């Protein structure tokens, strides 16, 4: 029986209008790092974000990974606030379904590879945090626990006090699918942009998710 849903946040519930990853790195991240004497190649950074390299990989260049990611996450929070002021942080029009899902008595969590502060900021922007029992962002005590690692999903399962068989992971990306499968939960791919191979269920939007969930409780 389904008792809980674990949601990804970025590109599943909210999105960033006009965001370009490379422009963000060179315009926002790199200057902040160089101010502190840290030199990081964009390709290395991109591969860590994509999960091709662990977050701790930068240690081999003499860079403290916790220090690095705290700087990057601080910049990310400033960037999100900047976009919010310009009205460029958007909630997908179907996020109203969260209220309906709560009415079904389900426990709900949000997990993100962004920092705790960044994740809570965008959820608060649209008053979405009230729908979640727990919200987990990147854990600095275990940087390599970001998705596609199952760490954050398992952390949510423990907090919600549910078994993997009683939960679904809901996300848009390959990382979400892998993290959910590795944690032993069923995975719903919300096809915002592309269909991700390996999910257990596919929905075009969150209203379709509601229909799916109703059949499983």
GROMACS .gro file of C-alpha atoms in nm:
model
  217
    1UNK     CA    1   0.000   0.000   0.000
    2UNK     CA    2   0.129   0.345  -0.091
    3UNK     CA    3   0.187   0.569   0.212
    4UNK     CA    4   0.441   0.829   0.100
    5UNK     CA    5   0.568   1.039  -0.189
    6UNK     CA    6   0.921   1.178  -0.218
    7UNK     CA    7   0.953   1.469  -0.462
    8UNK     CA    8   1.245   1.619  -0.644
    9UNK     CA    9   1.220   2.001  -0.647
   10UNK     CA   10   1.404   2.174  -0.934
   11UNK     CA   11   1.246   2.107  -1.274
   12UNK     CA   12   0.980   1.891  -1.107
   13UNK     CA   13   0.798   2.151  -0.896
   14UNK     CA   14   0.976   2.474  -0.992
   15UNK     CA   15   1.192   2.598  -1.277
   16UNK     CA   16   1.419   2.890  -1.360
   17UNK     CA   17   1.330   3.095  -1.666
   18UNK     CA   18   1.624   3.163  -1.895
   19UNK     CA   19   1.872   2.970  -1.682
   20UNK     CA   20   2.190   2.859  -1.859
   21UNK     CA   21   2.426   2.640  -1.657
   22UNK     CA   22   2.748   2.750  -1.827
   23UNK     CA   23   2.661   3.120  -1.812
   24UNK     CA   24   2.577   3.083  -1.444
   25UNK     CA   25   2.912   2.918  -1.372
   26UNK     CA   26   3.122   3.181  -1.548
   27UNK     CA   27   2.911   3.480  -1.443
   28UNK     CA   28   2.841   3.389  -1.081
   29UNK     CA   29   3.039   3.093  -0.952
   30UNK     CA   30   3.385   3.141  -1.099
   31UNK     CA   31   3.430   3.502  -0.976
   32UNK     CA   32   3.331   3.398  -0.622
   33UNK     CA   33   3.575   3.107  -0.626
   34UNK     CA   34   3.864   3.311  -0.768
   35UNK     CA   35   3.810   3.576  -0.501
   36UNK     CA   36   3.898   3.305  -0.253
   37UNK     CA   37   4.191   3.173  -0.453
   38UNK     CA   38   4.008   2.862  -0.575
   39UNK     CA   39   4.049   2.767  -0.940
   40UNK     CA   40   3.803   2.514  -1.079
   41UNK     CA   41   3.766   2.403  -1.439
   42UNK     CA   42   3.411   2.420  -1.572
   43UNK     CA   43   3.422   2.066  -1.714
   44UNK     CA   44   3.522   1.924  -1.376
   45UNK     CA   45   3.239   2.115  -1.214
   46UNK     CA   46   2.989   2.003  -1.479
   47UNK     CA   47   3.088   1.639  -1.437
   48UNK     CA   48   3.044   1.653  -1.060
   49UNK     CA   49   2.697   1.804  -1.098
   50UNK     CA   50   2.601   1.542  -1.356
   51UNK     CA   51   2.719   1.264  -1.128
   52UNK     CA   52   3.003   1.157  -1.356
   53UNK     CA   53   3.247   1.247  -1.078
   54UNK     CA   54   3.188   1.253  -0.700
   55UNK     CA   55   3.149   1.588  -0.522
   56UNK     CA   56   3.465   1.502  -0.328
   57UNK     CA   57   3.670   1.469  -0.651
   58UNK     CA   58   3.814   1.820  -0.616
   59UNK     CA   59   4.025   1.706  -0.321
   60UNK     CA   60   4.287   1.583  -0.569
   61UNK     CA   61   4.342   1.948  -0.668
   62UNK     CA   62   4.395   2.054  -0.308
   63UNK     CA   63   4.044   2.202  -0.282
   64UNK     CA   64   3.839   2.139   0.031
   65UNK     CA   65   3.511   2.002  -0.109
   66UNK     CA   66   3.295   2.122   0.179
   67UNK     CA   67   3.437   2.473   0.155
   68UNK     CA   68   3.391   2.467  -0.223
   69UNK     CA   69   3.028   2.360  -0.214
   70UNK     CA   70   2.938   2.601   0.063
   71UNK     CA   71   3.070   2.883  -0.155
   72UNK     CA   72   2.885   2.755  -0.463
   73UNK     CA   73   2.564   2.706  -0.268
   74UNK     CA   74   2.591   3.056  -0.122
   75UNK     CA   75   2.623   3.194  -0.474
   76UNK     CA   76   2.331   2.977  -0.584
   77UNK     CA   77   2.110   3.125  -0.311
   78UNK     CA   78   2.200   3.479  -0.421
   79UNK     CA   79   2.131   3.382  -0.781
   80UNK     CA   80   1.790   3.235  -0.695
   81UNK     CA   81   1.699   3.548  -0.501
   82UNK     CA   82   1.807   3.758  -0.800
   83UNK     CA   83   1.591   3.552  -1.037
   84UNK     CA   84   1.300   3.568  -0.793
   85UNK     CA   85   1.320   3.949  -0.787
   86UNK     CA   86   1.300   3.944  -1.167
   87UNK     CA   87   1.004   3.705  -1.157
   88UNK     CA   88   1.205   3.431  -1.326
   89UNK     CA   89   1.159   3.158  -1.066
   90UNK     CA   90   0.838   2.982  -1.165
   91UNK     CA   91   0.625   2.708  -1.019
   92UNK     CA   92   0.482   2.463  -1.269
   93UNK     CA   93   0.107   2.524  -1.308
   94UNK     CA   94   0.022   2.178  -1.176
   95UNK     CA   95   0.184   2.214  -0.830
   96UNK     CA   96  -0.164   2.272  -0.687
   97UNK     CA   97  -0.194   1.894  -0.691
   98UNK     CA   98   0.021   1.883  -0.376
   99UNK     CA   99  -0.280   2.003  -0.178
  100UNK     CA  100  -0.494   1.724  -0.324
  101UNK     CA  101  -0.228   1.463  -0.248
  102UNK     CA  102  -0.215   1.576   0.113
  103UNK     CA  103  -0.590   1.532   0.137
  104UNK     CA  104  -0.535   1.163   0.062
  105UNK     CA  105  -0.342   1.130   0.387
  106UNK     CA  106  -0.005   1.065   0.227
  107UNK     CA  107   0.323   1.153   0.393
  108UNK     CA  108   0.538   1.374   0.170
  109UNK     CA  109   0.904   1.471   0.147
  110UNK     CA  110   1.109   1.692  -0.084
  111UNK     CA  111   1.472   1.608  -0.163
  112UNK     CA  112   1.714   1.815  -0.367
  113UNK     CA  113   2.080   1.823  -0.467
  114UNK     CA  114   2.070   2.198  -0.400
  115UNK     CA  115   2.152   2.321  -0.051
  116UNK     CA  116   1.897   2.315   0.229
  117UNK     CA  117   1.871   2.695   0.213
  118UNK     CA  118   1.824   2.706  -0.164
  119UNK     CA  119   1.561   2.433  -0.153
  120UNK     CA  120   1.363   2.591   0.128
  121UNK     CA  121   1.384   2.932  -0.040
  122UNK     CA  122   1.216   2.824  -0.364
  123UNK     CA  123   0.953   2.617  -0.184
  124UNK     CA  124   0.865   2.915   0.038
  125UNK     CA  125   0.836   3.140  -0.265
  126UNK     CA  126   0.524   2.951  -0.367
  127UNK     CA  127   0.409   2.845  -0.020
  128UNK     CA  128   0.483   2.482  -0.106
  129UNK     CA  129   0.685   2.389   0.202
  130UNK     CA  130   0.364   2.345   0.405
  131UNK     CA  131   0.280   2.033   0.207
  132UNK     CA  132   0.597   1.847   0.308
  133UNK     CA  133   0.667   1.664   0.631
  134UNK     CA  134   1.042   1.690   0.566
  135UNK     CA  135   1.266   1.878   0.323
  136UNK     CA  136   1.624   1.767   0.262
  137UNK     CA  137   1.890   1.943   0.058
  138UNK     CA  138   2.257   1.859   0.013
  139UNK     CA  139   2.418   1.719   0.328
  140UNK     CA  140   2.764   1.869   0.385
  141UNK     CA  141   2.854   1.580   0.614
  142UNK     CA  142   2.815   1.348   0.316
  143UNK     CA  143   2.859   1.544  -0.006
  144UNK     CA  144   2.857   1.233  -0.222
  145UNK     CA  145   2.509   1.153  -0.091
  146UNK     CA  146   2.347   1.373  -0.355
  147UNK     CA  147   2.133   1.202  -0.618
  148UNK     CA  148   2.189   0.962  -0.800
  149UNK     CA  149   2.302   0.827  -0.462
  150UNK     CA  150   2.002   0.688  -0.269
  151UNK     CA  151   2.118   0.866   0.047
  152UNK     CA  152   1.864   1.153   0.048
  153UNK     CA  153   1.578   0.922  -0.047
  154UNK     CA  154   1.668   0.680   0.232
  155UNK     CA  155   1.697   0.972   0.473
  156UNK     CA  156   1.344   1.078   0.379
  157UNK     CA  157   1.210   0.724   0.417
  158UNK     CA  158   1.355   0.704   0.766
  159UNK     CA  159   1.209   1.038   0.870
  160UNK     CA  160   0.867   0.950   0.730
  161UNK     CA  161   0.888   0.608   0.897
  162UNK     CA  162   0.785   0.419   0.584
  163UNK     CA  163   0.929   0.119   0.404
  164UNK     CA  164   1.066   0.152   0.049
  165UNK     CA  165   0.774  -0.060  -0.074
  166UNK     CA  166   0.535   0.201   0.066
  167UNK     CA  167   0.680   0.500  -0.119
  168UNK     CA  168   0.725   0.651  -0.464
  169UNK     CA  169   1.002   0.883  -0.584
  170UNK     CA  170   0.869   1.156  -0.816
  171UNK     CA  171   1.116   1.341  -1.039
  172UNK     CA  172   1.211   1.460  -1.385
  173UNK     CA  173   1.572   1.348  -1.424
  174UNK     CA  174   1.799   1.048  -1.465
  175UNK     CA  175   1.939   1.123  -1.119
  176UNK     CA  176   1.593   1.097  -0.965
  177UNK     CA  177   1.525   0.765  -1.133
  178UNK     CA  178   1.858   0.617  -1.023
  179UNK     CA  179   1.830   0.748  -0.666
  180UNK     CA  180   1.481   0.606  -0.628
  181UNK     CA  181   1.568   0.268  -0.775
  182UNK     CA  182   1.881   0.238  -0.561
  183UNK     CA  183   1.673   0.316  -0.252
  184UNK     CA  184   1.429   0.041  -0.346
  185UNK     CA  185   1.128   0.265  -0.408
  186UNK     CA  186   0.904   0.284  -0.712
  187UNK     CA  187   0.985   0.575  -0.942
  188UNK     CA  188   0.752   0.809  -1.128
  189UNK     CA  189   0.909   1.008  -1.410
  190UNK     CA  190   0.727   1.336  -1.468
  191UNK     CA  191   0.799   1.392  -1.836
  192UNK     CA  192   0.863   1.765  -1.819
  193UNK     CA  193   1.132   1.758  -2.084
  194UNK     CA  194   1.218   1.401  -2.179
  195UNK     CA  195   1.122   1.047  -2.093
  196UNK     CA  196   1.384   0.892  -1.865
  197UNK     CA  197   1.451   0.523  -1.916
  198UNK     CA  198   1.418   0.299  -1.613
  199UNK     CA  199   1.124   0.456  -1.430
  200UNK     CA  200   0.833   0.240  -1.316
  201UNK     CA  201   0.565   0.490  -1.414
  202UNK     CA  202   0.540   0.787  -1.649
  203UNK     CA  203   0.310   1.087  -1.617
  204UNK     CA  204   0.291   1.400  -1.829
  205UNK     CA  205   0.208   1.622  -1.533
  206UNK     CA  206   0.129   1.609  -1.162
  207UNK     CA  207  -0.244   1.577  -1.221
  208UNK     CA  208  -0.174   1.244  -1.390
  209UNK     CA  209   0.032   1.157  -1.083
  210UNK     CA  210  -0.277   1.216  -0.868
  211UNK     CA  211  -0.476   0.971  -1.081
  212UNK     CA  212  -0.195   0.715  -1.050
  213UNK     CA  213  -0.170   0.756  -0.675
  214UNK     CA  214  -0.544   0.714  -0.623
  215UNK     CA  215  -0.518   0.368  -0.778
  216UNK     CA  216  -0.237   0.271  -0.539
  217UNK     CA  217  -0.371   0.367  -0.198
   0.00000   0.00000   0.00000
